Coordinates of C-alpha atoms (C1' of nucleotides) in Angstrom, one line a residue:
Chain A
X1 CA -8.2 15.6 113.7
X2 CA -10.6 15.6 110.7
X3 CA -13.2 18.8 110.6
X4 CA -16.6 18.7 109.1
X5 CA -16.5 21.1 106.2
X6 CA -19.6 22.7 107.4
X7 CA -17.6 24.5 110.6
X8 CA -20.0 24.7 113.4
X9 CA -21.1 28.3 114.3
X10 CA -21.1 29.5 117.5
X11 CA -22.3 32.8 119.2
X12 CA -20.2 35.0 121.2
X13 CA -22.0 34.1 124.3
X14 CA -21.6 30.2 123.7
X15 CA -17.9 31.2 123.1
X16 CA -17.7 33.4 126.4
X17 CA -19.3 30.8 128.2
X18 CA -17.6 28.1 127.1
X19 CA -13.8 29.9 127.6
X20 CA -14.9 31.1 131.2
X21 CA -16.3 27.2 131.8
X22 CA -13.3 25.4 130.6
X23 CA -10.6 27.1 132.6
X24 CA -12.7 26.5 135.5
X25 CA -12.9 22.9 134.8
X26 CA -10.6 21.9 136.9
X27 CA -10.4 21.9 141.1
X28 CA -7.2 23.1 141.5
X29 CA -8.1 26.1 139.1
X30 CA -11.3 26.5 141.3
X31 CA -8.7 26.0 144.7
X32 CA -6.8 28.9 143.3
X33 CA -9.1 31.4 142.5
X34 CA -10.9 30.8 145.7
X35 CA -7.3 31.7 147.2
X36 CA -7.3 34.8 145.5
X37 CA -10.6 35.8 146.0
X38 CA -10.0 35.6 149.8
X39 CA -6.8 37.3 149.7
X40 CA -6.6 41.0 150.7
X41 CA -3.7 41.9 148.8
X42 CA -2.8 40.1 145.9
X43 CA -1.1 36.7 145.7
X44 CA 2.6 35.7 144.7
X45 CA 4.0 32.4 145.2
X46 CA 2.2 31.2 148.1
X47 CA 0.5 29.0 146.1
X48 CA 3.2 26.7 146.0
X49 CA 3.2 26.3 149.9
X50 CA -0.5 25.8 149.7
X51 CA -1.0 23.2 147.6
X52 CA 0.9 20.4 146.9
X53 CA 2.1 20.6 143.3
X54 CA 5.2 21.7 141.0
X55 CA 5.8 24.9 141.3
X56 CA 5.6 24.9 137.2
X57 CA 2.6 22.6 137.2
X58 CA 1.0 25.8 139.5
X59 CA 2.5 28.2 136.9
X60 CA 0.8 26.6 134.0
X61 CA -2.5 26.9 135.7
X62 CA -1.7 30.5 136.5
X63 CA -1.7 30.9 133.0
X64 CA -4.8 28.9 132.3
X65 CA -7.2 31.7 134.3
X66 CA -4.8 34.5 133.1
X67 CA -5.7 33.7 129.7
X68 CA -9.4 32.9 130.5
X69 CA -9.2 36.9 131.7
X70 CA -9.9 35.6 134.7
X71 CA -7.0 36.8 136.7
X72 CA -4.1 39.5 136.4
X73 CA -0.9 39.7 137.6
X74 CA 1.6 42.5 137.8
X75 CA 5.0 41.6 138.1
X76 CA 6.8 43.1 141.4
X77 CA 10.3 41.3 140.8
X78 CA 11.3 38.7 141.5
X79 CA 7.5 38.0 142.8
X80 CA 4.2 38.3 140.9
X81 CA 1.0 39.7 142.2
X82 CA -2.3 37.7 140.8
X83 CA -5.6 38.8 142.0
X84 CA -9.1 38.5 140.5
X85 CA -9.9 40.8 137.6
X86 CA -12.9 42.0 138.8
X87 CA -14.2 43.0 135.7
X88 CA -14.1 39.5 134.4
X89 CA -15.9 38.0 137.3
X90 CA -18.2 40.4 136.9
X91 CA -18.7 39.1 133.5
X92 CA -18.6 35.3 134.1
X93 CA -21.0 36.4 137.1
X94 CA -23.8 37.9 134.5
X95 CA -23.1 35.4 131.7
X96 CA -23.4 32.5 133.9
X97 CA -26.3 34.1 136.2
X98 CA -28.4 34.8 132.9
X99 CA -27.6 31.3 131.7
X100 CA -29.0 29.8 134.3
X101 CA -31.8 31.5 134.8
X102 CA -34.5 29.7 135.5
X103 CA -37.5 30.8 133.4
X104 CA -35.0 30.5 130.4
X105 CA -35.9 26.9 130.7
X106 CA -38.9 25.4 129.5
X107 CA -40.6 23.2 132.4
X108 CA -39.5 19.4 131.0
X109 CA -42.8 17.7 131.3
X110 CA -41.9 14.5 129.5
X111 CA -43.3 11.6 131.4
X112 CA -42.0 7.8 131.0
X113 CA -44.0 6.8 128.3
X114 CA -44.4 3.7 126.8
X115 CA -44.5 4.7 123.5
X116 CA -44.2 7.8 121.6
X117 CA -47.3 9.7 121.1
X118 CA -47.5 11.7 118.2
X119 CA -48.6 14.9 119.3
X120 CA -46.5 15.6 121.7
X121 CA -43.7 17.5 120.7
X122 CA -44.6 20.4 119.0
X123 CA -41.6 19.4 116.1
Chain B
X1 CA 1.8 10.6 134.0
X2 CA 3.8 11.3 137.3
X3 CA 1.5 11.9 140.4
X4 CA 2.4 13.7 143.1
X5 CA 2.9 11.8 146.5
X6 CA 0.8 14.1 148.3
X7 CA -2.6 14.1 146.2
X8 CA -4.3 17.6 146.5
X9 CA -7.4 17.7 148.3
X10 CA -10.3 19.3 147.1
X11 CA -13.5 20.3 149.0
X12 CA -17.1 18.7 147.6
X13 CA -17.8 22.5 146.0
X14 CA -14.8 22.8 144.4
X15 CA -15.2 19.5 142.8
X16 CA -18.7 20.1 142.4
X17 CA -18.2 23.3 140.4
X18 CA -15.3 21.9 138.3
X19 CA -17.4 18.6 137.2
X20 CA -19.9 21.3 135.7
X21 CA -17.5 23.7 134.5
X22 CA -16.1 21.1 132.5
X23 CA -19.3 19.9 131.2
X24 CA -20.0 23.9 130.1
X25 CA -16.4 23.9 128.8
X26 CA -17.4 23.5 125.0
X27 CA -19.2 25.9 122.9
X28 CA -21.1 22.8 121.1
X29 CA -22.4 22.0 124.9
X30 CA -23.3 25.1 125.1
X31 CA -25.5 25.3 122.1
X32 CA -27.1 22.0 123.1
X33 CA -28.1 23.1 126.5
X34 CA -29.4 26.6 124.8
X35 CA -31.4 24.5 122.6
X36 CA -33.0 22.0 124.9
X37 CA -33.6 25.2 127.3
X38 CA -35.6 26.6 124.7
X39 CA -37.8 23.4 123.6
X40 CA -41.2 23.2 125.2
X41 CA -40.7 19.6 125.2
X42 CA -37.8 17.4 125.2
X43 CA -35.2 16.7 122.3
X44 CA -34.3 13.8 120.6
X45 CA -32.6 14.1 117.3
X46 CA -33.4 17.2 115.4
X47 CA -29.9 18.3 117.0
X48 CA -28.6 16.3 114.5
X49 CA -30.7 18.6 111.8
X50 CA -29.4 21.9 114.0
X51 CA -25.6 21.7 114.3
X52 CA -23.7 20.7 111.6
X53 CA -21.9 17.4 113.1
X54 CA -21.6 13.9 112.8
X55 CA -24.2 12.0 115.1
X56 CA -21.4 9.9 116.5
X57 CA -19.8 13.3 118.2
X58 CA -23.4 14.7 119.4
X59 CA -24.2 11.9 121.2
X60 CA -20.7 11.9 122.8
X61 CA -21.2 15.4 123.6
X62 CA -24.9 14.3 124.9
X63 CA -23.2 11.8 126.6
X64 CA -20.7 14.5 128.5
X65 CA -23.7 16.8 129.5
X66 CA -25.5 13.2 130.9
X67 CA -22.6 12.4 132.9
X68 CA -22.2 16.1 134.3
X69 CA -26.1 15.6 135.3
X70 CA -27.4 18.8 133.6
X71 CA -29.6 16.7 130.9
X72 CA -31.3 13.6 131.5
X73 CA -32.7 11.4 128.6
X74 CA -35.5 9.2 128.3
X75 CA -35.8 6.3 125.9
X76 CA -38.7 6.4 123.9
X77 CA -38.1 4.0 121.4
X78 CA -36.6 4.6 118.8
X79 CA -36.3 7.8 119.8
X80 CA -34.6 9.3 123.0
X81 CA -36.0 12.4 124.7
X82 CA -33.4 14.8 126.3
X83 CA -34.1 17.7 128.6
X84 CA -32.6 19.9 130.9
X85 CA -32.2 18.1 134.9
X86 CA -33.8 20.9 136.1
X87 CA -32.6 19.8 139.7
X88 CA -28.7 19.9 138.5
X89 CA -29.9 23.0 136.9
X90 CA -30.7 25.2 139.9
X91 CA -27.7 23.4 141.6
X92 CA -25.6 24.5 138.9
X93 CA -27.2 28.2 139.2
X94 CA -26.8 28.4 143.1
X95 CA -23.4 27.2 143.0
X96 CA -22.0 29.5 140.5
X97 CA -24.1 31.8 141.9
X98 CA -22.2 31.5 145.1
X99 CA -19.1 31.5 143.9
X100 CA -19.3 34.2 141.6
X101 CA -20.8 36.4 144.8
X102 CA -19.2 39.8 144.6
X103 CA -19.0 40.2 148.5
X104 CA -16.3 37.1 147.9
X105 CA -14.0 38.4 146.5
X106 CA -11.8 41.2 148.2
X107 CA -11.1 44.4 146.2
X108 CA -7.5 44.1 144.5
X109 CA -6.3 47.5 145.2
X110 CA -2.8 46.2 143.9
X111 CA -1.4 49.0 142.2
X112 CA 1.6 48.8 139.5
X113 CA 4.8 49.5 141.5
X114 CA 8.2 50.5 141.0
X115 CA 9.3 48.5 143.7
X116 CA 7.5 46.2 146.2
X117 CA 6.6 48.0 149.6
X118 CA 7.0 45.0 152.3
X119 CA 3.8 46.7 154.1
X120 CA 1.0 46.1 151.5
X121 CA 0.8 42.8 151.8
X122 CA -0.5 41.2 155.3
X123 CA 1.3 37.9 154.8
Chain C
dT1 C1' 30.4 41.0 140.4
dG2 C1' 28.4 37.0 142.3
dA3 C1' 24.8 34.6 145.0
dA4 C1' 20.0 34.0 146.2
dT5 C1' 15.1 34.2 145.1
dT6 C1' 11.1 33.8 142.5
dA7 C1' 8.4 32.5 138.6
dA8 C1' 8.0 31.4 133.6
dT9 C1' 9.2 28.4 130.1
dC10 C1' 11.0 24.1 128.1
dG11 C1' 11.0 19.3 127.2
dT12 C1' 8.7 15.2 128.1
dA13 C1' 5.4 11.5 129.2
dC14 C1' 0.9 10.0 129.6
dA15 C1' -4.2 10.8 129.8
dT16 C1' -8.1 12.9 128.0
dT17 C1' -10.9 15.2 124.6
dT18 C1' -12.7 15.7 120.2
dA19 C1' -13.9 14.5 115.8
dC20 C1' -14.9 11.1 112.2
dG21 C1' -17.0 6.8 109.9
dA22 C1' -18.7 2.3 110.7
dT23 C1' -21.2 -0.8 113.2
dA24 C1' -24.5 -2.6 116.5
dA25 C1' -28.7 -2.4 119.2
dA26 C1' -33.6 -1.4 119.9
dC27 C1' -37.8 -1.0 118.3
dA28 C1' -41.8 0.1 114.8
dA29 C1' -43.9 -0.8 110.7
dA30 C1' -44.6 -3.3 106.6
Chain D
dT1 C1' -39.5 -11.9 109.2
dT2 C1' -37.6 -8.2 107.0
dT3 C1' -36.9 -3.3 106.5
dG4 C1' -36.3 1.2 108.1
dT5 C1' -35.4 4.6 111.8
dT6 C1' -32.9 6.3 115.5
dT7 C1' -29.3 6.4 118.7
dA8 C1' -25.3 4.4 121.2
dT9 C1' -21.0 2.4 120.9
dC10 C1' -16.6 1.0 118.8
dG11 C1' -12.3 2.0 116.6
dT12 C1' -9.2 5.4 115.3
dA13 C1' -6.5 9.6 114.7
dA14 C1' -5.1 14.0 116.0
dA15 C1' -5.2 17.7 119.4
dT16 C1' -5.2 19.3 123.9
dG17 C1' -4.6 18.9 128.9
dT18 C1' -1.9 17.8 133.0
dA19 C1' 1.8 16.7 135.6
dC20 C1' 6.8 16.5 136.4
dG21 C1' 11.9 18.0 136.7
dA22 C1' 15.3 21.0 134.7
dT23 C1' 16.4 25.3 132.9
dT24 C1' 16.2 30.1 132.1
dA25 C1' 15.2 35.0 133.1
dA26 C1' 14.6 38.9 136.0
dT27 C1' 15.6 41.2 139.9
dT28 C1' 17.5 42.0 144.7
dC29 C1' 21.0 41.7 148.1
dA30 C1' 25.6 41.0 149.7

DNA sequence: TGAATTAATCGTACATTTACGATAAACAAA
DNA sequence: TTTGTTTATCGTAAATGTACGATTAATTCA
């Protein structure tokens, strides 16, 4: 892949954000989590029985929200234990929550114009 | 790529939340969403002037966020206004919102042990 | 020691994403 | 009409993601 010279910079929230929203961008990652989530104790390989996919393909997602920070597991041979890290989800919960915040966002008053006046955008 | 026989189903939220996550899942998105929160009116190209990129790959990533339904665009010739859907916005909010909910997720008292105890577990 | 069990990792195939430059399309202004 | 401005789209290359089956590793149980 050819980079721009220039590499873009990003802050540590946009990074944050953006690590926490690309391993949940996918459903069976959002399945799973809501699995743990809802679990008392922590999970092992029932996963497999509850949803319909390779046992690896599961494994590789596993890995996905474990390297997100997402999850932890603690081995308990030959099973596994994952379970929410709460102190991540805390996290995502803030970052996200103050992302979205609504008075972050400017009210978008932009009508349908038919053509471009001047004045206004500020830039 | 194989398919399973047996497709996974996934519920409308989990769907819903991945569509967005994925849209989030890029620090560049990130930065465009930051920026277009922050305008007092809509965008058009001076993200071109902001992040160091070719225009080609910001309108792909404009394109992305579009799709996702978190920016809408208005063609105001030959410019085109973008601006944060501040509908897909709040649903964006409540639904991460929801699913981050601490009262979710169940404590993970899973401790680190020497040997599995066939009592912790319920299942 | 030799099964059995569980989950990670490997190898592989195909799809998607991400970046670029070049080109096309839409319109305003000269 | 021609020129300039702005943005989308095309074509392309490389990286990453997603799924599978097969294998390996770790540990328990017989």
């Amino acid at each position: 892949m050819k980079r721009t010279l220039l590499a873009v910079e990003y802050s540590g929230e946009e990074e944050t954000i953006a690590v926490f929203a690309k391993a949940l961008g996918h459903p069976v990652r959002i399945k799973i989590l809501k699995l743990l989530a809802s679990q008392q104790c922590c999970f092992t390989g029932e996963l497999t029985e509850l949803i319909p996919m390779a046992q690896s393909t599961i494994s590789q997602h596993l890995k996905a929200l474990l390297e997100a920070g997402l999850i932890q597991g603690e081995i308990n041979p030959p099973k596994v234990r994952y379970c929410i890290n709460q102190e991540s989800w805390a996290k995502a919960h803030s970052i996200f929550e103050a992302f979205f915040a609504p008075d972050r966002v400017f009210g978008c008053d932009c009508p349908i114009v038919e053509r471009a006046q001047d004045d206004m955008c500020p830039s």
